[in-house]
Coordinates of C-alpha atoms in Angstrom, one line a residue:
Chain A
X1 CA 26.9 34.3 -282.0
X2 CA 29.6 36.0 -280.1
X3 CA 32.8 33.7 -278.8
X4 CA 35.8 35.2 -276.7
X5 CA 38.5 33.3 -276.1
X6 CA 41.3 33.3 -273.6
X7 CA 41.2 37.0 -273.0
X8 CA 44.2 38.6 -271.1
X9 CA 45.0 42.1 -269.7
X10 CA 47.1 43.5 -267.2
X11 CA 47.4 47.2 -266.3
X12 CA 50.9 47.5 -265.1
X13 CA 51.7 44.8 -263.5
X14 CA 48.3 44.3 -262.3
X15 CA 46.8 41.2 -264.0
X16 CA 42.7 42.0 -264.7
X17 CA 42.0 39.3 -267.0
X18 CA 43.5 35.9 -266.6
X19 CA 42.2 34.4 -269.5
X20 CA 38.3 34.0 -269.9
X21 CA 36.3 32.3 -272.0
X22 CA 32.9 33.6 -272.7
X23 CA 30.5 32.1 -275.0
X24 CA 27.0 33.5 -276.0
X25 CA 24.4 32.8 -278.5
X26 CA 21.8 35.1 -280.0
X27 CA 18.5 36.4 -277.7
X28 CA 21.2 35.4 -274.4
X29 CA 21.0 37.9 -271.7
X30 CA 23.9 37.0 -269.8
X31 CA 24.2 38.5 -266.3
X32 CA 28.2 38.8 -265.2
X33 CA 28.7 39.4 -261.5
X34 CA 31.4 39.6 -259.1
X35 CA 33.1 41.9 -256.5
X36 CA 34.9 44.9 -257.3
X37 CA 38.5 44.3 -259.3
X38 CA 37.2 41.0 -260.5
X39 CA 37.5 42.4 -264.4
X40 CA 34.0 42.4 -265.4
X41 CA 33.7 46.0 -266.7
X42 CA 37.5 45.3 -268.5
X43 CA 36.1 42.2 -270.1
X44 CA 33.6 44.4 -271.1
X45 CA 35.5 47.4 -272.3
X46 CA 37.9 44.7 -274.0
X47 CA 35.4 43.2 -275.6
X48 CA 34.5 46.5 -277.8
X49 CA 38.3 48.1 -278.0
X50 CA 37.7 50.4 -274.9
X51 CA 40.6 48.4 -273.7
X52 CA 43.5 46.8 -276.0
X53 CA 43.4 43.1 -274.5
X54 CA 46.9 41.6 -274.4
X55 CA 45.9 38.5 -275.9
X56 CA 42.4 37.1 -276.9
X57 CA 40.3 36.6 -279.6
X58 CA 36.5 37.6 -280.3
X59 CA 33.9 36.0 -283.1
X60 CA 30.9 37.1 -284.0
X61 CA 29.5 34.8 -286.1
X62 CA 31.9 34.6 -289.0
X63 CA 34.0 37.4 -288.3
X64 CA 36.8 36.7 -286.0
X65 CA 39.5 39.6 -284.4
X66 CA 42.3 38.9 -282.7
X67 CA 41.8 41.3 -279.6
X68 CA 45.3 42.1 -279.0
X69 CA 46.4 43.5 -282.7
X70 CA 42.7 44.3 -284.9
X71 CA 43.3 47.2 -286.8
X72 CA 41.5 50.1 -286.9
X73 CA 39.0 48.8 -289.4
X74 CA 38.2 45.5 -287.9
X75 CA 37.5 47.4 -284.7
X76 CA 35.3 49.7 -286.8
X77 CA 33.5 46.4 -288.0
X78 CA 32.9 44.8 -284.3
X79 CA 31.9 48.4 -283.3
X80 CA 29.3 48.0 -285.3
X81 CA 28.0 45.1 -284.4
X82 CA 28.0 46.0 -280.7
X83 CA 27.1 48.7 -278.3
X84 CA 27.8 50.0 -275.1
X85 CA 25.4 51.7 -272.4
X86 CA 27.8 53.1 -269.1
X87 CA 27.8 53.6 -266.3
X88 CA 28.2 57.0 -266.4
X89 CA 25.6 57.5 -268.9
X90 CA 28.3 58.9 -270.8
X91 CA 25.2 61.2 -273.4
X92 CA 27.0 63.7 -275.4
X93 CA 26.0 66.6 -273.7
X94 CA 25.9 69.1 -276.5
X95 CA 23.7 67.1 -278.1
X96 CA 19.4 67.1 -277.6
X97 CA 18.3 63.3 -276.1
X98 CA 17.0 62.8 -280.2
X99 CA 20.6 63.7 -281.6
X100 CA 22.5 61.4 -279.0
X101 CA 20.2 59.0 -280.3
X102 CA 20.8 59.7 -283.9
X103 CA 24.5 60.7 -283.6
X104 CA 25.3 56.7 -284.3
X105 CA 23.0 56.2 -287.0
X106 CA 23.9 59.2 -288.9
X107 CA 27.8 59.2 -289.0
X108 CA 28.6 56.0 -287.6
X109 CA 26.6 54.0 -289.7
X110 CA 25.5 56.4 -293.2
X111 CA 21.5 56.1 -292.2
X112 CA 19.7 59.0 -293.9
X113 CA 19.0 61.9 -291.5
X114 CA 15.2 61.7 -292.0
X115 CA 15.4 57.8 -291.4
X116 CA 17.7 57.8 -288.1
X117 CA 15.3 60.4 -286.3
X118 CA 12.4 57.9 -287.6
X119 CA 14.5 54.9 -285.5
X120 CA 15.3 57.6 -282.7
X121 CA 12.1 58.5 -281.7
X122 CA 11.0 55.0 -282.0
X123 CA 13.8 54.2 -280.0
X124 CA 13.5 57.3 -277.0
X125 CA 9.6 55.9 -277.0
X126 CA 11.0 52.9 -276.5
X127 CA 12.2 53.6 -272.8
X128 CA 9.3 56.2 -272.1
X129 CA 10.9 59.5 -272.8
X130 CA 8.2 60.8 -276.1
X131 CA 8.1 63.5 -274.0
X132 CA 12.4 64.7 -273.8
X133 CA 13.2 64.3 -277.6
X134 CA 14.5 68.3 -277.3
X135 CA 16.0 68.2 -273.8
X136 CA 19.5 68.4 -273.6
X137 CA 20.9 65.6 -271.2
X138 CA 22.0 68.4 -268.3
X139 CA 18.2 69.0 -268.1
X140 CA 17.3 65.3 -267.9
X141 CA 17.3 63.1 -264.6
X142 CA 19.8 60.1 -264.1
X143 CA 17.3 57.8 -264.6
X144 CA 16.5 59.6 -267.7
X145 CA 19.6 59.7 -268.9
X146 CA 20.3 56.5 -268.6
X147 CA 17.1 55.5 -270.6
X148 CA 18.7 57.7 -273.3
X149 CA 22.0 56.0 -272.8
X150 CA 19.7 52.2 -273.7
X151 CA 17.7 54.2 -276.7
X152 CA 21.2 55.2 -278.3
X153 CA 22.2 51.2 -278.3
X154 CA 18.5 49.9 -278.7
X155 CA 18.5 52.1 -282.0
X156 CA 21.4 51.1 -283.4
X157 CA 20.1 47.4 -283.7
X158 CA 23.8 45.4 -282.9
X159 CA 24.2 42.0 -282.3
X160 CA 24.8 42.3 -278.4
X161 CA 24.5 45.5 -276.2
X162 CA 26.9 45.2 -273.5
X163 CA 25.9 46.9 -270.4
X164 CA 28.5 48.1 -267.9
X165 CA 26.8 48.2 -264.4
X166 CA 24.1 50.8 -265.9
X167 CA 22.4 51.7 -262.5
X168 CA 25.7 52.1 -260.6
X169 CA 25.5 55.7 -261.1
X170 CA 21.7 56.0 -259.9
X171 CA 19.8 57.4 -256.7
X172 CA 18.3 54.4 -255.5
X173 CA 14.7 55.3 -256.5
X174 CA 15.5 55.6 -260.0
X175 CA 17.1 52.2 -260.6
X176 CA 13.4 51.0 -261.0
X177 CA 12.9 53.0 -264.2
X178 CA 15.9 51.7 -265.8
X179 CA 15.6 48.1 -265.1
X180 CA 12.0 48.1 -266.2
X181 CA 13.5 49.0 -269.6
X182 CA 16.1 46.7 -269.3
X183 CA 13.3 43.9 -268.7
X184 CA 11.8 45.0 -272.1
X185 CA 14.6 45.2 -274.3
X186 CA 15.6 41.5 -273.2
X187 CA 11.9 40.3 -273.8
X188 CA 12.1 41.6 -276.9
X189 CA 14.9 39.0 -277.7
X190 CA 17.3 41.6 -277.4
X191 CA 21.4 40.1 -276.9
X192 CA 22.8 41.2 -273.9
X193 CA 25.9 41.2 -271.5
X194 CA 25.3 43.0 -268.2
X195 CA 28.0 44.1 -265.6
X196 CA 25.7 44.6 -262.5
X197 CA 25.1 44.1 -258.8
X198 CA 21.1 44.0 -259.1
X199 CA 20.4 40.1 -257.5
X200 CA 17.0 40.9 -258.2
X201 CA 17.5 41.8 -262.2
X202 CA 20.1 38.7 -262.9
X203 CA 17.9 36.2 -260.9
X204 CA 14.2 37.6 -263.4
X205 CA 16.0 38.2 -266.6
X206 CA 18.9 36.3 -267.3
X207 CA 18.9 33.0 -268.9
X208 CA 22.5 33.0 -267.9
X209 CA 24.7 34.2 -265.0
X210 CA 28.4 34.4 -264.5
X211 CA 30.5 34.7 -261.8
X212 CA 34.1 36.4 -261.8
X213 CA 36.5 36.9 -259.6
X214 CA 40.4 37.6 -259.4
X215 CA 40.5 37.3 -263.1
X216 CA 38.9 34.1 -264.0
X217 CA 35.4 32.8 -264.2
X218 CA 34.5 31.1 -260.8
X219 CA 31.4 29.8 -262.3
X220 CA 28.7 29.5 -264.5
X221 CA 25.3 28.5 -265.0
X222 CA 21.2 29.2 -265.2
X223 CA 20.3 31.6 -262.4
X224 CA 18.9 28.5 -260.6
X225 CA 22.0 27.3 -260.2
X226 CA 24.2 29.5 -259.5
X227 CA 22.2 31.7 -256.9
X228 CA 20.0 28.1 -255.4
X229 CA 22.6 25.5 -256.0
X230 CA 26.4 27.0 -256.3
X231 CA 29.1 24.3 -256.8
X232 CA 31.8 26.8 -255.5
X233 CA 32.6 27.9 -252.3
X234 CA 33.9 31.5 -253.6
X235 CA 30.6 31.9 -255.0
X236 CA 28.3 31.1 -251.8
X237 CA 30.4 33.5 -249.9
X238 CA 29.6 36.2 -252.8
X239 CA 26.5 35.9 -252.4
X240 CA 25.9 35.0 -249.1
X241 CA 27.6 38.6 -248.9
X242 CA 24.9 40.6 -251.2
X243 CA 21.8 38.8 -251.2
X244 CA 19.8 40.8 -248.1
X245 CA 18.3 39.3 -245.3
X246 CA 21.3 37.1 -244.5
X247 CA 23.5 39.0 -243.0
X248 CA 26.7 37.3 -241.8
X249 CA 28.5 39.6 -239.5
X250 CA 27.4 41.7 -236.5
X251 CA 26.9 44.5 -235.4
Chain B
X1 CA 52.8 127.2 -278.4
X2 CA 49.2 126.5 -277.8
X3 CA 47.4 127.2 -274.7
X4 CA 45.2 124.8 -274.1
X5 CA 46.3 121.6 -272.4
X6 CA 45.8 119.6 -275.6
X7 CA 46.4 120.4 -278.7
X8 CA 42.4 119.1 -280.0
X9 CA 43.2 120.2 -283.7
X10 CA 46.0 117.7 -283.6
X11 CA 44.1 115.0 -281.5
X12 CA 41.7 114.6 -283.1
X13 CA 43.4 114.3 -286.8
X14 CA 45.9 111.9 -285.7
X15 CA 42.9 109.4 -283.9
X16 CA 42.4 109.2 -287.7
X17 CA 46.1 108.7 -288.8
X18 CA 46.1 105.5 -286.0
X19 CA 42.7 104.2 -287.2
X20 CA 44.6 103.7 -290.3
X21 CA 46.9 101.4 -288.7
X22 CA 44.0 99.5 -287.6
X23 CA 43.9 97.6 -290.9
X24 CA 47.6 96.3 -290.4
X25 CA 46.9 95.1 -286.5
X26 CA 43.6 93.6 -287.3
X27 CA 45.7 91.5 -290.3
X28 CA 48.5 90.8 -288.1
X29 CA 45.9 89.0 -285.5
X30 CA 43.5 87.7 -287.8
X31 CA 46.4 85.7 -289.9
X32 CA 48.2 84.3 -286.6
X33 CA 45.3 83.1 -284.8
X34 CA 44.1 81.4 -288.1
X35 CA 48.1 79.7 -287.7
X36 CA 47.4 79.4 -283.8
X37 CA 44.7 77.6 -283.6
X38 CA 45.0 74.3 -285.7
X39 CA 49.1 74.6 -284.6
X40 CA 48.0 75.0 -280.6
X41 CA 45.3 72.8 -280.9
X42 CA 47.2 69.5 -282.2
X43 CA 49.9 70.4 -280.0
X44 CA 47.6 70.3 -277.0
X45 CA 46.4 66.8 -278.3
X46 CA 50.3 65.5 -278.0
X47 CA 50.4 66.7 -274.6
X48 CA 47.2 65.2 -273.0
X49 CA 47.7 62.2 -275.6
X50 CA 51.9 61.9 -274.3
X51 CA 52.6 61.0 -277.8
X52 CA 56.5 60.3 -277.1
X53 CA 59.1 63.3 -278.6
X54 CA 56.4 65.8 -279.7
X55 CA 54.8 66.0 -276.1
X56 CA 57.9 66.5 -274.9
X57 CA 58.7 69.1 -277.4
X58 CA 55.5 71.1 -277.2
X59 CA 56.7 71.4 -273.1
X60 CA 59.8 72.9 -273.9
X61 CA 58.4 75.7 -276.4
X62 CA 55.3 76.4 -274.4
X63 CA 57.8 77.1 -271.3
X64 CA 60.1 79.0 -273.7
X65 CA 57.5 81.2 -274.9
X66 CA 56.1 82.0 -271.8
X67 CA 59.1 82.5 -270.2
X68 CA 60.4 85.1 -272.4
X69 CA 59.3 88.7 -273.0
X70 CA 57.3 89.2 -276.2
X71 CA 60.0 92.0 -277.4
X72 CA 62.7 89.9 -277.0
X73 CA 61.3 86.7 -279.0
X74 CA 60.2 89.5 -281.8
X75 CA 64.2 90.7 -281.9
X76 CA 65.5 87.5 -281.9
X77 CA 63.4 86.6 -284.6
X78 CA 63.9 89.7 -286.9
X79 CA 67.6 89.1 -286.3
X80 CA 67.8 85.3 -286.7
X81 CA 65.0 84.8 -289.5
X82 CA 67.2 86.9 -291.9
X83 CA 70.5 85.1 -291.5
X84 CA 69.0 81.7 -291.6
X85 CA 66.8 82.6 -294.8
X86 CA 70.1 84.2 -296.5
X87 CA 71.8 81.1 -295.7
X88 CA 69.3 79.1 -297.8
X89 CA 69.3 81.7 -300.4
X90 CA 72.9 82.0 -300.7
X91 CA 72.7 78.0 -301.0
X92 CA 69.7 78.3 -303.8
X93 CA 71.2 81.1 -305.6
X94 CA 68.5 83.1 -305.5
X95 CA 68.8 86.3 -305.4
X96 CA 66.5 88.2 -303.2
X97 CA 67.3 90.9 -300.4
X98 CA 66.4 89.6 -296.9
X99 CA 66.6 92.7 -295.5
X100 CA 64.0 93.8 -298.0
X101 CA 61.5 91.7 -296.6
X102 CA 58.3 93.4 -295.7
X103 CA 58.1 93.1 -291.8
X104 CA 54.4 92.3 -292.2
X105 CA 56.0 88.5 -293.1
X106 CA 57.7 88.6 -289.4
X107 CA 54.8 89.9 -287.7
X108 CA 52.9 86.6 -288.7
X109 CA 55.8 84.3 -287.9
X110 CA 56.4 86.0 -284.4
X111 CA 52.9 86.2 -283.4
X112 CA 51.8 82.8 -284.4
X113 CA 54.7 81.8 -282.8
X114 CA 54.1 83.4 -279.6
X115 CA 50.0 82.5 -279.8
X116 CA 50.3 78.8 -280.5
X117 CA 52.6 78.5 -277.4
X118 CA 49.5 80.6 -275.4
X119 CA 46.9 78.4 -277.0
X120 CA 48.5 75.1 -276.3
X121 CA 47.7 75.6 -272.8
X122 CA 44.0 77.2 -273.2
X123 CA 42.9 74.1 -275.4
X124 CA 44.8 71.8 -272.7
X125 CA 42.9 72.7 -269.9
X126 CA 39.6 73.0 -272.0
X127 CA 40.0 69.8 -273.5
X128 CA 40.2 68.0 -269.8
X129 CA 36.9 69.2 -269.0
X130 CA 34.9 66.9 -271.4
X131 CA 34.9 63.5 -270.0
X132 CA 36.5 60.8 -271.6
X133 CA 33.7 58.8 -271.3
X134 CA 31.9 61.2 -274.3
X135 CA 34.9 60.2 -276.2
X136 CA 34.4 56.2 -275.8
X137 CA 30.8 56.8 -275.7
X138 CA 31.5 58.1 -279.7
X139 CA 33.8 55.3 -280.8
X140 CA 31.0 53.4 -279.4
X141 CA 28.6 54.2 -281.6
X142 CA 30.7 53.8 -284.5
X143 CA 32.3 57.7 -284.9
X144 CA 36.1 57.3 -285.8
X145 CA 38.7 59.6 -283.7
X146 CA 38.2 62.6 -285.7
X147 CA 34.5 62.5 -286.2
X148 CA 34.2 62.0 -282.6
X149 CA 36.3 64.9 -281.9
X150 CA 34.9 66.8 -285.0
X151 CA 31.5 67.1 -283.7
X152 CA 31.1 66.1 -279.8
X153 CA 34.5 67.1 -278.1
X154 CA 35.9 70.2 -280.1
X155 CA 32.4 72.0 -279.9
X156 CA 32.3 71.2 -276.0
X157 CA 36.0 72.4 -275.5
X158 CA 35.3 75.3 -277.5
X159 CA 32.4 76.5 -275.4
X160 CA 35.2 76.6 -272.2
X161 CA 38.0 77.8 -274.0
X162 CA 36.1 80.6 -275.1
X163 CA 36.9 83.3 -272.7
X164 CA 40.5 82.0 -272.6
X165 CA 40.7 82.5 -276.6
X166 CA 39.0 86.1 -276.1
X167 CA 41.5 86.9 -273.7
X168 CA 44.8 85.5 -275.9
X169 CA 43.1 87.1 -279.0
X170 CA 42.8 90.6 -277.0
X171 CA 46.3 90.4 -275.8
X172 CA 47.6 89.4 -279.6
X173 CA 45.6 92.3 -280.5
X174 CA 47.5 94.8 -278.0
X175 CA 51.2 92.7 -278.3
X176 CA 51.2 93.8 -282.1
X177 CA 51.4 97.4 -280.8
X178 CA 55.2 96.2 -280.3
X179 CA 55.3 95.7 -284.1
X180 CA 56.5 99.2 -284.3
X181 CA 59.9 97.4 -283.4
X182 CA 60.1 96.1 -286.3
X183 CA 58.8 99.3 -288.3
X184 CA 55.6 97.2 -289.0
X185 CA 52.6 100.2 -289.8
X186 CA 50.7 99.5 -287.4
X187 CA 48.4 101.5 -284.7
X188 CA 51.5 102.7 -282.8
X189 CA 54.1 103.2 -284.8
X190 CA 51.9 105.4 -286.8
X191 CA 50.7 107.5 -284.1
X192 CA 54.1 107.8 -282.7
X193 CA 55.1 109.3 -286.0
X194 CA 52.7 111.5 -286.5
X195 CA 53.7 112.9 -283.4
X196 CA 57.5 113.4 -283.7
X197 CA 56.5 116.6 -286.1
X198 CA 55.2 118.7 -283.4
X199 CA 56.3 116.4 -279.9
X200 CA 52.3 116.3 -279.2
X201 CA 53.1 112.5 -277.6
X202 CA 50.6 112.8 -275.0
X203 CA 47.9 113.2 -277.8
X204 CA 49.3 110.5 -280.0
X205 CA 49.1 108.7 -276.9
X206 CA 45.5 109.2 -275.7
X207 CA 44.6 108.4 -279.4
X208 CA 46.4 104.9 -279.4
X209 CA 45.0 104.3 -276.0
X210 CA 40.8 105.4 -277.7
X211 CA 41.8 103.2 -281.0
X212 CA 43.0 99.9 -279.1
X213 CA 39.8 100.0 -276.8
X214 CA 37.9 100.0 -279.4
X215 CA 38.8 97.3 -281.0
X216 CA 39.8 95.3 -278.1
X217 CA 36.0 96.5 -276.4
X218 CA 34.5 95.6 -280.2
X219 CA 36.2 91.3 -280.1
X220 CA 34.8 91.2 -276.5
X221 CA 31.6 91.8 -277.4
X222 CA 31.8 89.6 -280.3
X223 CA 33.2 86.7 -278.6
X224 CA 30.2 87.3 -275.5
X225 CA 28.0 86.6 -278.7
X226 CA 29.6 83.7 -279.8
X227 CA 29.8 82.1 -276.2
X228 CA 26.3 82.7 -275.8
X229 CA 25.7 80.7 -279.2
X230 CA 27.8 78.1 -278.6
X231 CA 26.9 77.2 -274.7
X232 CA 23.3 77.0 -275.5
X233 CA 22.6 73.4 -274.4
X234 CA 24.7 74.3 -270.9
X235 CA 22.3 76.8 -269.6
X236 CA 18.4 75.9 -271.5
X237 CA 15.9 75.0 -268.8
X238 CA 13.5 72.0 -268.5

């Protein structure tokens, strides 16, 4: 369903993205992780014109955009198809939880305002927040935010969400609340990339997990096999690194 | 002569005569903040986008502007305008008198000229406080540059640049007092000339000082309402 190949992209002279390849089919929840500076959140942005790629291509389904030169149309189109919850949250913040929501439906795509706060709600009910249609995100918590952040991609119904480490931002107790949601959506058969460092989320819900580093793809496989049987050394130190209880330096 | 301190007869007639110059100032604000804004505003967007040439462009004039007493850019003006328009209509053949030109026309080519330099930097700063990430969070959704600009970031930077714009309208307001350089009717020069009959300045004074409060007191207020509108979802509680 969605194909990228050979993606590149330096920032000055620094080299992110050293050409990956990244392949995944419809009802995928794909789980990308990886230290810090290893290009997941650029692959990410790159994939959905956050970030210009220097070389690359993307197909979704029949559609195919070279990632370097699309114009401003064909990145329109593959907007479409896609969206994006942050790390950040990233709500509009003069806009009520509902009207985030709706904000894509309505201009983005030509929905009918009655119909797009129809999808909304169903959407903000979705992720538990019936309650928060008229609250404006500065009087909402992270967690909630967040959830809004997942109802505005949920409800516009693209092909693949891509998630950029979405609990990143959160107090530890609310990261719960989001992943729960998270859970859902992917039961539901929803497509989705995620950029995270929650072990416990990529080992439960993904049916694939990816491991970056410096640029490339280290590795790639079912959970099982990358976090019980890793065929590369850089990956078993990763992990050996974040999974708790094996700690492997002193105090 | 009279008396009294003040002449009150006189006072009180000429608060009327400046009133009447009210009409001229308000004109004179109204029509270069309407240039202002749109000119300041896409100049800003070159600056914090560094489009090439124009960014650098919009540097030089802001510092220009700022670095140069209002008088003097409305003198330069009224004597370079002229020469430059004769020029062109010496080149045309038509046959018009510059120097018959009403200085209401240089009042609106000075002042937007002067504001757009001030507003430049009020919609700079403003625009840096709305996170980009509201801005990819739009083209995310599917909003193209200017819808995303039209309807989440321009009515966020509004809300901060509001008591910036109050302020640069206010001073616009009191800077076309100077227009009596350029013999435009206004709230001074009218005053002033009332008085030169009798040499009652003082009262001509106290009458410009009552009319300009006014007003300037009156956009305050209006722009406190407008803030207030605008800012709602900043300060609604849970």
């Amino acid at each position: 369903m969605l194909e990228i190949k050979n993606i590149h992209k330096s920032f000055g002279k620094n080299e992110i993205l050293k050409g990956v390849d990244l392949k995944i089919d419809k009802g995928d929840v794909v789980v990308i992780l990886g230290p810090s500076g290893s290009g997941k959140t650029t692959l990410l942005r790159c994939i959905n014109f956050l970030e210009r790629a220097d070389q690359g291509s993307a197909s979704f389904g029949e559609v195919t955009v070279d990632l370097k030169t699309a114009s401003k149309k064909e990145v329109l189109a593959i907007r479409k198809k896609t969206a994006f919850v942050f790390q950040n949250y990233s709500l509009f913040n003069n806009k009520t939880a509902l009207e985030n929501v709706a904000e894509g439906l309505i201009i983005g795509r030509k929905v009918l305002k009655h119909d797009a706060y129809e999808i909304s709600k169903k959407a903000l009910d979705k992720v538990g927040l019936s309650e928060k249609y008229d609250s404006y995100p500065i009087q909402l918590s992270g967690g909630q935010q967040q959830r809004v952040g997942i109802a505005r991609a949920v409800a516009l119904n693209p092909d693949i969400i891509l998630f950029d480490e979405p609990t990143s931002a959160l107090d530890p107790e609310l990261v719960g609340e989001v992943l729960q949601v998270m859970k859902e959506i992917a039961k539901e058969g929803t497509t989705m990339l995620v950029v995270t460092h929650e072990m416990g989320f990529a080992k439960d819900v993904a049916n694939k997990v990816i491991f970056m580093d410096g640029g490339n793809i280290v590795e790639e496989g079912t959970p099982h096999e990358i976090f019980i049987t890793p065929k590369e050394d850089r990956t078993r130190r990763f992990l050996r690194r974040v999974l708790p209880g094996e700690y492997d330096f002193e105090i | 002569m009279d008396s009294s301190f003040l002449n009150m007869e006189f006072l009180i007639d000429t608060f009327f005569v400046a009133l009447s110059g009210v009409p001229v100032a308000l004109l004179v604000t109204v029509v270069a903040m309407a240039i202002a804004l749109p000119v300041g505003f896409f100049l800003a967007l070159t600056r914090i986008n560094e489009i090439p040439v124009l960014n650098w462009f919009t540097k030089i004039y802001v510092s220009f502007v700022r670095g140069t007493p209002i008088i003097i850019q409305i003198f330069v003006l009224y004597s370079v305008i002229p020469l430059i328009l004769s020029g062109i209509f010496e080149k045309y053949h038509i046959d018009y008198p510059v120097y018959d030109i009403n200085p209401l026309w240089y009042a609106f080519i000075i002042f937007s000229f002067n504001t757009a330099a001030i507003l430049v930097e009020v919609f700079r700063s403003a625009l840096k406080t709305v996170s980009q990430g509201q801005l990819e969070a739009a083209y995310s959704v599917g909003l193209t540059s200017s819808q995303a600009y039209r309807r989440i970031i321009i009515p966020q930077m509004l809300v901060t640049a509001l008591p910036n714009l109050c302020t640069a309208t206010i001073n616009l307001i009191k800077a076309t007092s100077l227009g009596y350089a350029i013999s435009l009717q206004e709230i001074t020069l009218k005053a002033k000339v009332a008085a030169n009959v009798g040499y009652n300045y003082l009262e001509a004074y106290i009458d410009i000082f009552i009319v300009y409060m006014i007003l300037c007191m009156t956009v305050e207020y209006l722009f406190k309402l407008f803030e207030k509108r605008l800012s709602r979802y900043k300060y609604t509680t849970a």
